[in-house]
Short mmCIF file of C-alpha atoms in Angstrom, two decimals:
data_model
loop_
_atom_site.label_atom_id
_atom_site.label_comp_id
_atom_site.label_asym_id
_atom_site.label_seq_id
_atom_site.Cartn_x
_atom_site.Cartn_y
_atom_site.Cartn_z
CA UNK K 233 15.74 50.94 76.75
CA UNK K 234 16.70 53.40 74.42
CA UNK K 235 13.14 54.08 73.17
CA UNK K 236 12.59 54.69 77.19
CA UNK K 237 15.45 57.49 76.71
CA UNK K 238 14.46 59.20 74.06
CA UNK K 239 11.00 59.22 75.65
CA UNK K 240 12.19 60.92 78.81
CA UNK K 241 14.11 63.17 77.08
CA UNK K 242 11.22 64.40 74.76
CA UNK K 243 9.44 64.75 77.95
CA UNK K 244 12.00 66.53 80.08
CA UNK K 245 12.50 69.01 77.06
CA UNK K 246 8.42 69.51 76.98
CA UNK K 247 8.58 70.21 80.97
CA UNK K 248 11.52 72.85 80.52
CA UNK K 249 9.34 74.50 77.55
CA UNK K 250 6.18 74.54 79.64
CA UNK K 251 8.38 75.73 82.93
CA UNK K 252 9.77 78.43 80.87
CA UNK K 253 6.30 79.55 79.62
CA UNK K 254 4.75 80.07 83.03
CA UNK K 255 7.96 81.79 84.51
CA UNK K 256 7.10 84.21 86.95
CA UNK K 257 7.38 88.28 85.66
CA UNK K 258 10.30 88.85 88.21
CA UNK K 259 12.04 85.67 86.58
CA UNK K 260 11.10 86.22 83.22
CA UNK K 261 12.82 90.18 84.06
CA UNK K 262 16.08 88.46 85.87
CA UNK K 263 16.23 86.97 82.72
CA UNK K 264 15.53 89.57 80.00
CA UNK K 265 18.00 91.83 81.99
CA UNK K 266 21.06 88.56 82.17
CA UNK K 267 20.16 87.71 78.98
CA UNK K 268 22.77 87.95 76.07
CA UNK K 269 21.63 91.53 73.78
CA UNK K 270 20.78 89.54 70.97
CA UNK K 271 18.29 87.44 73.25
CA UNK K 272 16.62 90.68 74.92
CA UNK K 273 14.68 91.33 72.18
CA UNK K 274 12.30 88.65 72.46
CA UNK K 275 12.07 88.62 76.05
CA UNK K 276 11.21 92.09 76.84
CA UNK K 277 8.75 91.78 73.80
CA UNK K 278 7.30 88.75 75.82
CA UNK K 279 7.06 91.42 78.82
CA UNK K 280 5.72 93.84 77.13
CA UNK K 281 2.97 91.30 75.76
CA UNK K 282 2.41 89.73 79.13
CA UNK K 283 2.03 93.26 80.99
CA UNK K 284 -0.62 94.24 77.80
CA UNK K 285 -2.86 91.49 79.01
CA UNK K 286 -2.49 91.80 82.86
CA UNK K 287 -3.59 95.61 82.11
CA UNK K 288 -6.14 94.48 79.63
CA UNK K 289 -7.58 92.25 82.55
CA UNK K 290 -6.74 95.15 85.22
CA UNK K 291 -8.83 97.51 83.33
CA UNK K 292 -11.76 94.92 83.04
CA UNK K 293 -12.06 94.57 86.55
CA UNK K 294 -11.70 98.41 87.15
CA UNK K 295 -8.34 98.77 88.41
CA UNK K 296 -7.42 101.68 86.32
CA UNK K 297 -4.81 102.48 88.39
CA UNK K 298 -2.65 99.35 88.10
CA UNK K 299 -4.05 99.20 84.55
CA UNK K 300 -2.06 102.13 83.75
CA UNK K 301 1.10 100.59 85.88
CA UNK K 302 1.35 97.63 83.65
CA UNK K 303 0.86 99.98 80.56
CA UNK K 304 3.75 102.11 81.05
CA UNK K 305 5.29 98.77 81.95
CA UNK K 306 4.32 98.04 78.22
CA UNK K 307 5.82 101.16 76.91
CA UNK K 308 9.16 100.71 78.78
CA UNK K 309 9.68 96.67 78.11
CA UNK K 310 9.05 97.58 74.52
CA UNK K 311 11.22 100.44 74.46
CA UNK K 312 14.32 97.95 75.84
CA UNK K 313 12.95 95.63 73.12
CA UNK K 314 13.67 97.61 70.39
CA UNK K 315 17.01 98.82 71.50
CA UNK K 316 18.15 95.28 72.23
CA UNK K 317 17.13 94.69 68.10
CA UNK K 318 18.78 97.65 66.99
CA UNK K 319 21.92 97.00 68.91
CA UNK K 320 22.47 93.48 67.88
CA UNK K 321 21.15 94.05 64.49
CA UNK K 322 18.70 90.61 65.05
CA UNK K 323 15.02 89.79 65.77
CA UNK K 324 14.18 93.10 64.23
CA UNK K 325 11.53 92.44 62.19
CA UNK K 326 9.77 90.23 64.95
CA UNK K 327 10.40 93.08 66.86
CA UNK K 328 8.31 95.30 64.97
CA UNK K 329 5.21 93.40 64.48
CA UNK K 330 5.06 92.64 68.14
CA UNK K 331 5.06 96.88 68.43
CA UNK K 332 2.08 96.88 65.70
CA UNK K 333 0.00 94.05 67.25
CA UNK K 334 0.63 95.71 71.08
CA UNK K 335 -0.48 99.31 69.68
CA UNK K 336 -3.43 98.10 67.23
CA UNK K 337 -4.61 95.93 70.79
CA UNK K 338 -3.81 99.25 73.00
CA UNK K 339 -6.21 100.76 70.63
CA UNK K 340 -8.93 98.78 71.17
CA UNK K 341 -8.74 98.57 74.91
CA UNK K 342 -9.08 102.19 74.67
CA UNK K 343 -12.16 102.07 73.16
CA UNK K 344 -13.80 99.92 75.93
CA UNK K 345 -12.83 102.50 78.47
CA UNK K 346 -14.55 105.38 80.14
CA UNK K 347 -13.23 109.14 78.63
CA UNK K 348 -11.36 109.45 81.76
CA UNK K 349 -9.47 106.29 81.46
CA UNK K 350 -8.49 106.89 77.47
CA UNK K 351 -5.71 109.54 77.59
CA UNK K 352 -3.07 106.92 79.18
CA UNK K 353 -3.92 103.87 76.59
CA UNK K 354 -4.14 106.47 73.41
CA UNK K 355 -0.62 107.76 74.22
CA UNK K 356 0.85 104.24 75.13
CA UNK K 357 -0.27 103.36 71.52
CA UNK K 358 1.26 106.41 69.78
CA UNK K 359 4.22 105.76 71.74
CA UNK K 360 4.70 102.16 70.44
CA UNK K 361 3.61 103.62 67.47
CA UNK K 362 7.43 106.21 67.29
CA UNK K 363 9.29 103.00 68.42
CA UNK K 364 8.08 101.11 65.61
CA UNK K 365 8.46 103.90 63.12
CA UNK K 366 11.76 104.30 64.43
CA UNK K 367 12.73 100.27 64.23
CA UNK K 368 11.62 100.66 60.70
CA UNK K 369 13.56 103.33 59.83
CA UNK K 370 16.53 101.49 61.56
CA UNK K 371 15.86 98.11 59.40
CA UNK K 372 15.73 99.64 56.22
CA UNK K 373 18.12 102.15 56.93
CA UNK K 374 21.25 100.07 56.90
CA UNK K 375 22.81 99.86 53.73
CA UNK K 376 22.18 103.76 53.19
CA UNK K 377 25.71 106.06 53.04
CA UNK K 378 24.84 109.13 55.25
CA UNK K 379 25.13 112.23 52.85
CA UNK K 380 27.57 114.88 54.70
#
């Protein structure tokens, strides 16, 4: 009996994990924006990722239009990302390599696109690109007295 319990559990824990993982973008939002500041950071990092593939995907099948929706959707959930960081002071650093993997990918997406299509991607990246400069300055920043 108590091997059956431990069982279920294991497998009721696994269900919630999976569940979580395939939460809907409107959930996955209603949570990011409910969510505790020290917890934001990771979930609009998780929208930010999730939106860089549905525009990676958006892009391959030609919808340049939405393509560019879901990358200022990028942009913006990365933006509250690192704000949520700096304000709690935690999950900087995760933060921040999110920022550099999103802009290095933005990158090459860019280069798969017509001219036309470029400008958008190039200036998402060199947006993420200030955020994370300005993360970094935050995390290293801290223990610096402020000459007046």
């Amino acid at each position: 009996m108590r091997n059956f319990i431990i069982t279920f559990l294991f497998l009721a824990a696994a269900a919630m994990a999976v569940a979580q993982k395939g939460a809907s973008l409107e959930e996955l939002i209603n949570r990011a924006q409910a969510a505790p500041t020290p917890a934001q950071p990771n979930l609009y990092t998780e929208l930010a990722e999730r939106q860089l593939e549905a525009a990676d995907k958006l892009y391959n099948s030609g919808d340049s239009n939405a393509a560019n929706s879901a990358v200022e959707d990028v942009v913006t959930y990365s933006g509250k990302a690192v704000y949520a960081a700096t304000e709690s002071g935690s999950h900087m650093k995760p933060t921040e390599i999110a920022l550099r993997k999103m802009a290095a990918r933005l990158r090459t997406i860019r280069r798969t696109l017509a001219f036309e299509d470029q400008k958008p991607v190039e200036d998402a990246a060199n947006r993420l690109e200030a955020l994370r400069t300005d993360l970094l300055s935050r995390m290293f920043d801290k223990g610096k007295k402020k000459d007046k």
